[in-house]
Amino acid sequence: MLKTKSRVSAGVSSPARPGAGEAAGWEVRPGGMLVQKRNSDQTALLSSKIKLAVKFGSSFHQLTISPQASFGELKKMLAGPTGLHPQDQKLIYRDKERNSKAFLDVAGVTDGSKIVLVEDVTSRERRLLNDNMDKAPKAIAEIGLEIDTLAKKVSVLELEICGGKKASEAAVVNLTEVLMTKLLKLDEIVANGDAKMQRREQVRRVQKYIETLDRLKIKNASNGVERPFHQKLRHSTNLATLKPNAKLGANQFNRATSFPSS
């Protein structure tokens, strides 16, 4: 029995006692969790800050940052004072460009180190292009709604002018100019795929309405045109001296006395 009892007790682990294992570099957290103990040097290192001098062009920027930070975090800090987007930055340390995911201390950056910042033009153009591509469908749709409103105004003018009414010439000219501005806005949009087809369709619409306005402008100029006064006077004088006689037929007399159609 004694042997059996001793075997059982040997197989059961005894609870960790306060202070047990601390000499081996471990400590007991509240709740009984055993973790590796941080020494004072590690704690001081994690809470320490280093000062860096970042050269950008002809200016220097003094920054304070943790040595355990990444170069990507440093780029975010530089975005404010330099005005450069983090993706448009190149950080060079010891004549070598550093990856955004690399850590400062691993790269050997220490207190007082100097880093050079250079603008990545290629990255900036690529980023702007991608941003424009994402915004293209929305921008085209917005211009399309504006063109719908202008199309209704073109239809109103067309009904008036084709109906024989004299419309304001300024209204026709102004509407044409507004449509031209929509063409310029569409031309500035960078688009691919479906967005490019949508933009092309809107351009065709605008061109069609401008051509319609050009025709209406010519027709509008001829609407309401009256006969010059001297022609009216000469025609009325000829009618006054004209008298029907037996030799002149009724149909001939009616044709002679009628005003020519305009």
Short mmCIF file of C-alpha atoms in Angstrom, two decimals:
data_model
loop_
_atom_site.label_atom_id
_atom_site.label_comp_id
_atom_site.label_asym_id
_atom_site.label_seq_id
_atom_site.Cartn_x
_atom_site.Cartn_y
_atom_site.Cartn_z
CA MET A 1 0.00 0.00 0.00
CA LEU A 2 2.75 2.38 0.77
CA LYS A 3 4.41 1.74 -2.56
CA THR A 4 1.12 2.25 -4.43
CA LYS A 5 0.48 5.50 -2.59
CA SER A 6 3.93 6.78 -3.35
CA ARG A 7 3.51 6.01 -7.05
CA VAL A 8 0.21 7.88 -7.22
CA SER A 9 1.61 10.89 -5.45
CA ALA A 10 4.59 10.92 -7.77
CA GLY A 11 2.33 11.07 -10.86
CA VAL A 12 0.38 14.14 -9.62
CA SER A 13 2.00 17.49 -10.27
CA SER A 14 2.04 19.77 -7.33
CA PRO A 15 0.69 23.35 -7.78
CA ALA A 16 3.21 26.05 -8.51
CA ARG A 17 4.31 27.78 -5.35
CA PRO A 18 4.84 31.50 -5.25
CA GLY A 19 8.39 32.26 -6.13
CA ALA A 20 8.99 28.82 -7.70
CA GLY A 21 10.87 29.02 -10.97
CA GLU A 22 11.70 32.71 -10.65
CA ALA A 23 15.34 31.88 -10.34
CA ALA A 24 15.19 30.19 -13.74
CA GLY A 25 13.86 33.34 -15.42
CA TRP A 26 10.15 32.64 -15.06
CA GLU A 27 7.43 34.33 -13.05
CA VAL A 28 3.91 33.48 -11.97
CA ARG A 29 1.22 35.87 -13.21
CA PRO A 30 -2.04 36.39 -11.26
CA GLY A 31 -4.21 33.33 -11.90
CA GLY A 32 -1.26 30.90 -11.80
CA MET A 33 0.03 31.41 -15.37
CA LEU A 34 3.77 30.81 -15.63
CA VAL A 35 5.50 33.18 -18.10
CA GLN A 36 9.02 34.23 -18.90
CA LYS A 37 10.12 37.06 -16.69
CA ARG A 38 11.19 40.32 -18.33
CA ASN A 39 14.29 41.81 -16.90
CA SER A 40 14.70 45.52 -16.30
CA ASP A 41 16.85 45.96 -19.43
CA GLN A 42 14.12 44.56 -21.73
CA THR A 43 11.45 46.74 -20.15
CA ALA A 44 13.59 49.84 -20.52
CA LEU A 45 14.32 48.99 -24.16
CA LEU A 46 10.64 48.64 -25.02
CA SER A 47 9.77 51.98 -23.43
CA SER A 48 12.74 53.89 -24.85
CA LYS A 49 12.58 56.38 -27.73
CA ILE A 50 15.21 57.43 -30.24
CA LYS A 51 15.60 60.66 -32.17
CA LEU A 52 16.07 60.55 -35.93
CA ALA A 53 17.00 63.18 -38.50
CA VAL A 54 15.20 62.63 -41.82
CA LYS A 55 16.49 64.60 -44.82
CA PHE A 56 13.93 65.43 -47.50
CA GLY A 57 15.25 67.66 -50.24
CA SER A 58 16.94 70.63 -48.59
CA SER A 59 15.07 70.30 -45.28
CA PHE A 60 15.55 68.14 -42.19
CA HIS A 61 12.80 66.71 -40.00
CA GLN A 62 13.50 65.68 -36.41
CA LEU A 63 11.38 62.77 -35.21
CA THR A 64 11.14 60.73 -32.01
CA ILE A 65 10.12 57.10 -32.46
CA SER A 66 10.45 53.69 -30.84
CA PRO A 67 13.42 51.66 -32.08
CA GLN A 68 11.08 48.66 -32.44
CA ALA A 69 8.91 50.56 -34.95
CA SER A 70 8.91 49.66 -38.62
CA PHE A 71 9.94 51.86 -41.52
CA GLY A 72 6.28 51.84 -42.56
CA GLU A 73 5.32 53.47 -39.26
CA LEU A 74 8.05 56.03 -39.81
CA LYS A 75 6.57 56.82 -43.25
CA LYS A 76 3.18 57.47 -41.66
CA MET A 77 4.80 59.92 -39.25
CA LEU A 78 6.53 61.70 -42.15
CA ALA A 79 3.32 62.07 -44.18
CA GLY A 80 2.22 65.12 -42.14
CA PRO A 81 5.35 67.30 -42.20
CA THR A 82 6.37 66.37 -45.76
CA GLY A 83 2.97 66.16 -47.43
CA LEU A 84 3.89 62.86 -49.09
CA HIS A 85 1.60 59.86 -49.02
CA PRO A 86 3.27 56.91 -47.23
CA GLN A 87 3.07 54.86 -50.45
CA ASP A 88 4.94 57.62 -52.31
CA GLN A 89 7.95 57.55 -49.96
CA LYS A 90 11.32 55.87 -50.23
CA LEU A 91 13.40 55.68 -47.03
CA ILE A 92 17.12 55.18 -47.54
CA TYR A 93 19.40 54.23 -44.68
CA ARG A 94 23.10 53.51 -45.17
CA ASP A 95 22.71 53.87 -48.97
CA LYS A 96 20.01 51.19 -49.11
CA GLU A 97 16.28 51.52 -49.57
CA ARG A 98 14.42 49.97 -46.66
CA ASN A 99 11.25 47.91 -46.89
CA SER A 100 8.21 49.27 -45.06
CA LYS A 101 7.90 46.02 -43.09
CA ALA A 102 11.51 46.10 -41.85
CA PHE A 103 12.17 47.23 -38.28
CA LEU A 104 14.41 50.14 -37.36
CA ASP A 105 16.50 48.34 -34.74
CA VAL A 106 17.02 45.31 -36.97
CA ALA A 107 18.35 47.60 -39.69
CA GLY A 108 20.77 49.13 -37.20
CA VAL A 109 18.98 52.45 -36.70
CA THR A 110 19.95 54.01 -33.37
CA ASP A 111 19.53 57.30 -31.56
CA GLY A 112 20.79 60.16 -33.78
CA SER A 113 20.74 58.16 -37.02
CA LYS A 114 20.13 60.00 -40.29
CA ILE A 115 17.69 58.74 -42.91
CA VAL A 116 17.07 60.11 -46.41
CA LEU A 117 13.54 60.46 -47.75
CA VAL A 118 12.94 60.45 -51.54
CA GLU A 119 9.64 60.80 -53.37
CA ASP A 120 8.68 57.71 -55.37
CA VAL A 121 7.21 59.31 -58.51
CA THR A 122 6.35 56.00 -60.15
CA SER A 123 4.43 54.82 -57.10
CA ARG A 124 2.58 58.14 -56.88
CA GLU A 125 1.46 57.95 -60.53
CA ARG A 126 0.37 54.34 -60.10
CA ARG A 127 -1.58 55.17 -56.95
CA LEU A 128 -3.34 58.15 -58.56
CA LEU A 129 -4.17 56.04 -61.60
CA ASN A 130 -5.72 53.34 -59.43
CA ASP A 131 -7.67 55.95 -57.46
CA ASN A 132 -9.02 57.47 -60.68
CA MET A 133 -9.94 54.04 -62.02
CA ASP A 134 -11.96 53.33 -58.89
CA LYS A 135 -13.76 56.68 -59.12
CA ALA A 136 -14.37 56.57 -62.91
CA PRO A 137 -17.78 54.78 -62.94
CA LYS A 138 -19.20 57.15 -60.33
CA ALA A 139 -17.88 60.25 -62.12
CA ILE A 140 -19.31 59.10 -65.46
CA ALA A 141 -22.68 58.38 -63.88
CA GLU A 142 -22.81 61.86 -62.33
CA ILE A 143 -22.03 63.53 -65.66
CA GLY A 144 -24.65 61.30 -67.31
CA LEU A 145 -27.34 62.72 -64.98
CA GLU A 146 -26.26 66.25 -65.88
CA ILE A 147 -26.48 65.40 -69.58
CA ASP A 148 -30.04 64.09 -69.04
CA THR A 149 -31.05 67.51 -67.71
CA LEU A 150 -29.41 69.28 -70.65
CA ALA A 151 -31.10 66.90 -73.11
CA LYS A 152 -34.52 68.05 -71.87
CA LYS A 153 -33.55 71.68 -72.55
CA VAL A 154 -32.46 70.74 -76.08
CA SER A 155 -35.84 69.09 -76.68
CA VAL A 156 -37.72 72.20 -75.51
CA LEU A 157 -35.71 74.43 -77.86
CA GLU A 158 -36.24 72.01 -80.72
CA LEU A 159 -40.03 72.09 -80.25
CA GLU A 160 -40.09 75.89 -80.18
CA ILE A 161 -37.83 76.51 -83.14
CA CYS A 162 -39.22 73.75 -85.35
CA GLY A 163 -42.70 75.06 -84.51
CA GLY A 164 -41.80 78.39 -86.08
CA LYS A 165 -41.12 80.34 -82.90
CA LYS A 166 -38.12 82.64 -82.56
CA ALA A 167 -35.96 81.49 -79.65
CA SER A 168 -33.23 83.47 -77.92
CA GLU A 169 -29.94 83.04 -79.73
CA ALA A 170 -28.10 83.32 -76.39
CA ALA A 171 -30.06 80.33 -75.06
CA VAL A 172 -28.86 78.16 -77.95
CA VAL A 173 -25.25 79.34 -77.62
CA ASN A 174 -25.12 78.93 -73.83
CA LEU A 175 -26.57 75.44 -73.97
CA THR A 176 -23.96 74.46 -76.57
CA GLU A 177 -21.15 75.77 -74.36
CA VAL A 178 -22.40 73.83 -71.33
CA LEU A 179 -22.45 70.64 -73.36
CA MET A 180 -18.88 71.33 -74.49
CA THR A 181 -17.76 71.51 -70.85
CA LYS A 182 -19.28 68.05 -70.28
CA LEU A 183 -17.16 66.73 -73.15
CA LEU A 184 -14.04 68.12 -71.49
CA LYS A 185 -14.93 66.52 -68.15
CA LEU A 186 -15.51 63.16 -69.80
CA ASP A 187 -12.17 63.42 -71.58
CA GLU A 188 -10.37 63.92 -68.24
CA ILE A 189 -11.73 60.67 -66.77
CA VAL A 190 -9.32 57.74 -66.90
CA ALA A 191 -11.33 54.57 -67.47
CA ASN A 192 -10.95 50.96 -68.58
CA GLY A 193 -13.29 48.11 -69.40
CA ASP A 194 -16.98 48.80 -68.79
CA ALA A 195 -16.29 52.31 -67.52
CA LYS A 196 -14.54 53.16 -70.79
CA MET A 197 -17.58 51.99 -72.78
CA GLN A 198 -19.88 54.07 -70.57
CA ARG A 199 -17.73 57.13 -71.10
CA ARG A 200 -17.77 56.60 -74.89
CA GLU A 201 -21.56 56.36 -74.88
CA GLN A 202 -21.92 59.63 -72.96
CA VAL A 203 -19.52 61.35 -75.37
CA ARG A 204 -21.70 60.25 -78.31
CA ARG A 205 -24.78 61.63 -76.60
CA VAL A 206 -23.19 65.02 -76.04
CA GLN A 207 -21.94 65.20 -79.63
CA LYS A 208 -25.43 64.37 -80.93
CA TYR A 209 -27.02 67.17 -78.88
CA ILE A 210 -24.39 69.69 -80.02
CA GLU A 211 -25.08 68.80 -83.66
CA THR A 212 -28.81 69.27 -83.03
CA LEU A 213 -28.20 72.71 -81.55
CA ASP A 214 -26.08 73.70 -84.55
CA ARG A 215 -29.00 72.90 -86.88
CA LEU A 216 -31.47 74.68 -84.61
CA LYS A 217 -29.27 77.77 -84.57
CA ILE A 218 -29.46 78.03 -88.38
CA LYS A 219 -33.23 77.45 -88.45
CA ASN A 220 -33.80 79.86 -85.59
CA ALA A 221 -32.05 82.61 -87.57
CA SER A 222 -34.61 82.25 -90.38
CA ASN A 223 -37.67 82.15 -88.10
CA GLY A 224 -39.63 85.40 -87.90
CA VAL A 225 -37.71 87.08 -90.74
CA GLU A 226 -39.88 89.83 -92.28
CA ARG A 227 -39.76 91.27 -95.83
CA PRO A 228 -37.72 94.49 -96.09
CA PHE A 229 -39.87 97.66 -95.99
CA HIS A 230 -38.87 98.89 -99.46
CA GLN A 231 -39.99 95.57 -100.99
CA LYS A 232 -43.35 95.82 -99.23
CA LEU A 233 -43.82 99.39 -100.44
CA ARG A 234 -43.01 98.57 -104.07
CA HIS A 235 -45.34 95.57 -104.07
CA SER A 236 -48.25 97.59 -102.61
CA THR A 237 -47.73 100.35 -105.21
CA ASN A 238 -47.91 97.87 -108.07
CA LEU A 239 -51.16 96.46 -106.72
CA ALA A 240 -52.69 99.94 -106.48
CA THR A 241 -52.11 100.62 -110.17
CA LEU A 242 -53.30 97.19 -111.24
CA LYS A 243 -57.00 97.13 -112.37
CA PRO A 244 -58.97 94.12 -113.53
CA ASN A 245 -60.16 94.23 -117.14
CA ALA A 246 -62.00 92.02 -119.47
CA LYS A 247 -58.87 90.62 -121.02
CA LEU A 248 -57.42 89.48 -117.60
CA GLY A 249 -58.80 86.22 -116.31
CA ALA A 250 -59.91 85.77 -112.73
CA ASN A 251 -57.17 83.24 -111.92
CA GLN A 252 -54.47 85.44 -113.44
CA PHE A 253 -55.75 88.45 -111.47
CA ASN A 254 -55.70 86.53 -108.21
CA ARG A 255 -52.13 85.34 -108.83
CA ALA A 256 -50.98 88.86 -109.65
CA THR A 257 -52.51 90.40 -106.56
CA SER A 258 -51.33 87.76 -104.11
CA PHE A 259 -48.15 88.26 -102.07
CA PRO A 260 -45.37 85.86 -102.90
CA SER A 261 -44.78 83.24 -100.22
CA SER A 262 -41.79 83.82 -97.93
#
